[in-house]
PDB file of C-alpha atoms in Angstrom:
ATOM      1  CA  UNK A   1      18.017 -45.026 -17.943  1.00 69.00           C
ATOM      2  CA  UNK A   2      14.861 -43.008 -17.928  1.00 81.00           C
ATOM      3  CA  UNK A   3      11.526 -44.407 -18.979  1.00 79.00           C
ATOM      4  CA  UNK A   4       8.365 -42.630 -19.979  1.00 86.00           C
ATOM      5  CA  UNK A   5       4.845 -44.018 -19.920  1.00 88.00           C
ATOM      6  CA  UNK A   6       1.484 -42.427 -20.470  1.00 87.00           C
ATOM      7  CA  UNK A   7       0.020 -40.859 -17.339  1.00 83.00           C
ATOM      8  CA  UNK A   8      -3.193 -42.870 -17.697  1.00 82.00           C
ATOM      9  CA  UNK A   9      -1.193 -46.118 -17.839  1.00 88.00           C
ATOM     10  CA  UNK A  10       0.842 -45.100 -14.786  1.00 87.00           C
ATOM     11  CA  UNK A  11      -2.291 -44.257 -12.821  1.00 84.00           C
ATOM     12  CA  UNK A  12      -3.866 -47.601 -13.770  1.00 86.00           C
ATOM     13  CA  UNK A  13      -0.736 -49.425 -12.595  1.00 89.00           C
ATOM     14  CA  UNK A  14      -0.831 -47.535  -9.283  1.00 87.00           C
ATOM     15  CA  UNK A  15      -4.537 -48.303  -8.811  1.00 86.00           C
ATOM     16  CA  UNK A  16      -3.928 -52.011  -9.401  1.00 90.00           C
ATOM     17  CA  UNK A  17      -1.011 -51.910  -6.961  1.00 93.00           C
ATOM     18  CA  UNK A  18      -3.192 -50.306  -4.261  1.00 89.00           C
ATOM     19  CA  UNK A  19      -5.924 -52.894  -4.839  1.00 90.00           C
ATOM     20  CA  UNK A  20      -3.378 -55.711  -4.457  1.00 93.00           C
ATOM     21  CA  UNK A  21      -2.005 -54.175  -1.245  1.00 93.00           C
ATOM     22  CA  UNK A  22      -5.537 -53.864   0.138  1.00 91.00           C
ATOM     23  CA  UNK A  23      -6.251 -57.544  -0.620  1.00 93.00           C
ATOM     24  CA  UNK A  24      -2.952 -58.572   0.989  1.00 94.00           C
ATOM     25  CA  UNK A  25      -3.813 -56.536   4.079  1.00 93.00           C
ATOM     26  CA  UNK A  26      -7.182 -58.251   4.410  1.00 93.00           C
ATOM     27  CA  UNK A  27      -5.713 -61.723   3.890  1.00 95.00           C
ATOM     28  CA  UNK A  28      -2.877 -61.095   6.356  1.00 95.00           C
ATOM     29  CA  UNK A  29      -5.238 -59.813   9.035  1.00 92.00           C
ATOM     30  CA  UNK A  30      -7.659 -62.700   8.523  1.00 93.00           C
ATOM     31  CA  UNK A  31      -4.829 -65.174   9.134  1.00 94.00           C
ATOM     32  CA  UNK A  32      -3.462 -63.110  12.005  1.00 92.00           C
ATOM     33  CA  UNK A  33      -6.820 -62.895  13.792  1.00 90.00           C
ATOM     34  CA  UNK A  34      -7.360 -66.644  13.298  1.00 93.00           C
ATOM     35  CA  UNK A  35      -4.083 -67.261  15.151  1.00 92.00           C
ATOM     36  CA  UNK A  36      -5.160 -64.884  17.933  1.00 87.00           C
ATOM     37  CA  UNK A  37      -8.518 -66.676  18.152  1.00 87.00           C
ATOM     38  CA  UNK A  38      -6.808 -70.063  18.449  1.00 89.00           C
ATOM     39  CA  UNK A  39      -4.564 -68.716  21.196  1.00 85.00           C
ATOM     40  CA  UNK A  40      -7.560 -67.167  22.984  1.00 82.00           C
ATOM     41  CA  UNK A  41      -9.432 -70.490  22.887  1.00 84.00           C
ATOM     42  CA  UNK A  42      -6.489 -72.335  24.390  1.00 84.00           C
ATOM     43  CA  UNK A  43      -5.458 -69.782  27.021  1.00 79.00           C
ATOM     44  CA  UNK A  44      -8.258 -67.290  27.404  1.00 70.00           C
ATOM     45  CA  UNK A  45     -11.457 -66.962  29.305  1.00 63.00           C
ATOM     46  CA  UNK A  46     -13.649 -70.025  29.658  1.00 63.00           C
ATOM     47  CA  UNK A  47     -16.389 -68.255  27.724  1.00 68.00           C
ATOM     48  CA  UNK A  48     -16.252 -69.528  24.158  1.00 73.00           C
ATOM     49  CA  UNK A  49     -17.054 -67.340  21.195  1.00 77.00           C
ATOM     50  CA  UNK A  50     -17.337 -68.454  17.595  1.00 84.00           C
ATOM     51  CA  UNK A  51     -14.579 -67.113  15.368  1.00 85.00           C
ATOM     52  CA  UNK A  52     -17.018 -64.693  13.708  1.00 84.00           C
ATOM     53  CA  UNK A  53     -18.162 -63.376  17.094  1.00 81.00           C
ATOM     54  CA  UNK A  54     -14.572 -63.132  18.272  1.00 78.00           C
ATOM     55  CA  UNK A  55     -13.301 -61.084  15.335  1.00 77.00           C
ATOM     56  CA  UNK A  56     -16.413 -58.945  14.905  1.00 73.00           C
ATOM     57  CA  UNK A  57     -16.848 -57.780  18.470  1.00 68.00           C
ATOM     58  CA  UNK A  58     -14.961 -56.167  21.282  1.00 67.00           C
ATOM     59  CA  UNK A  59     -16.237 -58.882  23.593  1.00 60.00           C
ATOM     60  CA  UNK A  60     -12.832 -60.566  23.557  1.00 61.00           C
ATOM     61  CA  UNK A  61     -11.492 -57.453  25.295  1.00 61.00           C
ATOM     62  CA  UNK A  62     -14.288 -57.377  27.877  1.00 54.00           C
ATOM     63  CA  UNK A  63     -12.831 -60.493  29.441  1.00 54.00           C
ATOM     64  CA  UNK A  64      -9.403 -58.950  29.609  1.00 55.00           C
ATOM     65  CA  UNK A  65      -6.710 -61.190  30.990  1.00 60.00           C
ATOM     66  CA  UNK A  66      -3.369 -59.337  30.875  1.00 59.00           C
ATOM     67  CA  UNK A  67      -1.363 -62.537  30.605  1.00 63.00           C
ATOM     68  CA  UNK A  68      -3.422 -63.750  27.647  1.00 63.00           C
ATOM     69  CA  UNK A  69      -4.089 -60.459  25.876  1.00 70.00           C
ATOM     70  CA  UNK A  70      -0.435 -59.385  25.939  1.00 73.00           C
ATOM     71  CA  UNK A  71       0.440 -62.587  24.123  1.00 79.00           C
ATOM     72  CA  UNK A  72      -1.928 -61.644  21.305  1.00 81.00           C
ATOM     73  CA  UNK A  73       0.942 -59.460  20.053  1.00 82.00           C
ATOM     74  CA  UNK A  74       3.303 -62.434  20.033  1.00 87.00           C
ATOM     75  CA  UNK A  75       0.825 -64.384  17.913  1.00 88.00           C
ATOM     76  CA  UNK A  76      -0.122 -61.387  15.758  1.00 89.00           C
ATOM     77  CA  UNK A  77       2.368 -58.473  15.871  1.00 90.00           C
ATOM     78  CA  UNK A  78      -0.182 -56.188  14.169  1.00 89.00           C
ATOM     79  CA  UNK A  79      -3.011 -57.077  16.560  1.00 85.00           C
ATOM     80  CA  UNK A  80      -4.112 -53.449  17.101  1.00 82.00           C
ATOM     81  CA  UNK A  81      -4.470 -52.849  13.383  1.00 86.00           C
ATOM     82  CA  UNK A  82      -5.878 -56.252  12.508  1.00 87.00           C
ATOM     83  CA  UNK A  83      -8.453 -56.240  15.297  1.00 82.00           C
ATOM     84  CA  UNK A  84     -10.228 -53.517  13.300  1.00 81.00           C
ATOM     85  CA  UNK A  85      -9.610 -54.935   9.835  1.00 83.00           C
ATOM     86  CA  UNK A  86     -13.009 -56.559   9.344  1.00 77.00           C
ATOM     87  CA  UNK A  87     -14.707 -53.163   9.121  1.00 80.00           C
ATOM     88  CA  UNK A  88     -12.289 -51.927   6.478  1.00 83.00           C
ATOM     89  CA  UNK A  89     -12.298 -55.151   4.477  1.00 86.00           C
ATOM     90  CA  UNK A  90     -16.089 -55.476   4.514  1.00 82.00           C
ATOM     91  CA  UNK A  91     -16.417 -52.006   3.014  1.00 81.00           C
ATOM     92  CA  UNK A  92     -13.756 -52.666   0.391  1.00 78.00           C
ATOM     93  CA  UNK A  93     -11.621 -50.056  -1.268  1.00 72.00           C
ATOM     94  CA  UNK A  94     -13.204 -46.674  -1.615  1.00 68.00           C
ATOM     95  CA  UNK A  95     -14.204 -46.678  -5.278  1.00 64.00           C
ATOM     96  CA  UNK A  96     -14.739 -42.921  -5.336  1.00 63.00           C
ATOM     97  CA  UNK A  97     -10.977 -42.567  -5.670  1.00 59.00           C
ATOM     98  CA  UNK A  98     -10.930 -44.410  -8.980  1.00 60.00           C
ATOM     99  CA  UNK A  99     -12.216 -41.331 -10.773  1.00 63.00           C
ATOM    100  CA  UNK A 100      -8.940 -39.617  -9.861  1.00 61.00           C
ATOM    101  CA  UNK A 101      -7.019 -42.331 -11.671  1.00 57.00           C
ATOM    102  CA  UNK A 102      -8.586 -41.532 -15.030  1.00 62.00           C
ATOM    103  CA  UNK A 103      -7.546 -38.797 -17.388  1.00 63.00           C
ATOM    104  CA  UNK A 104     -10.241 -36.448 -18.598  1.00 68.00           C
ATOM    105  CA  UNK A 105     -10.118 -33.836 -21.288  1.00 72.00           C
ATOM    106  CA  UNK A 106     -10.509 -30.272 -20.089  1.00 72.00           C
ATOM    107  CA  UNK A 107     -11.575 -27.300 -22.165  1.00 79.00           C
ATOM    108  CA  UNK A 108      -9.118 -24.456 -22.265  1.00 75.00           C
ATOM    109  CA  UNK A 109     -10.329 -20.871 -22.132  1.00 70.00           C
TER     110      UNK A 109
END
């Protein structure tokens, strides 16, 4: 069957869906980077970084060890994406888009 809903309701549903996906992305990457950090501590360079320093800097890549760094992808398949997640998640969703999810009345000429 076919269903009809108000455009404003549909747009609100889509906005909520995007917000949920964004939260899931941040949570997934937080867990993923924690696993990478644990692996790095066990197998990586002798230089120890706190978890915050590890995930917020490129320093982990400065001490590149091909054997260790290649295994980051085994621990976290989305390592490339998640290694940058903290910048996106700190900023949050771009709220300027929410204005596009609201209906406004326009004057006709």
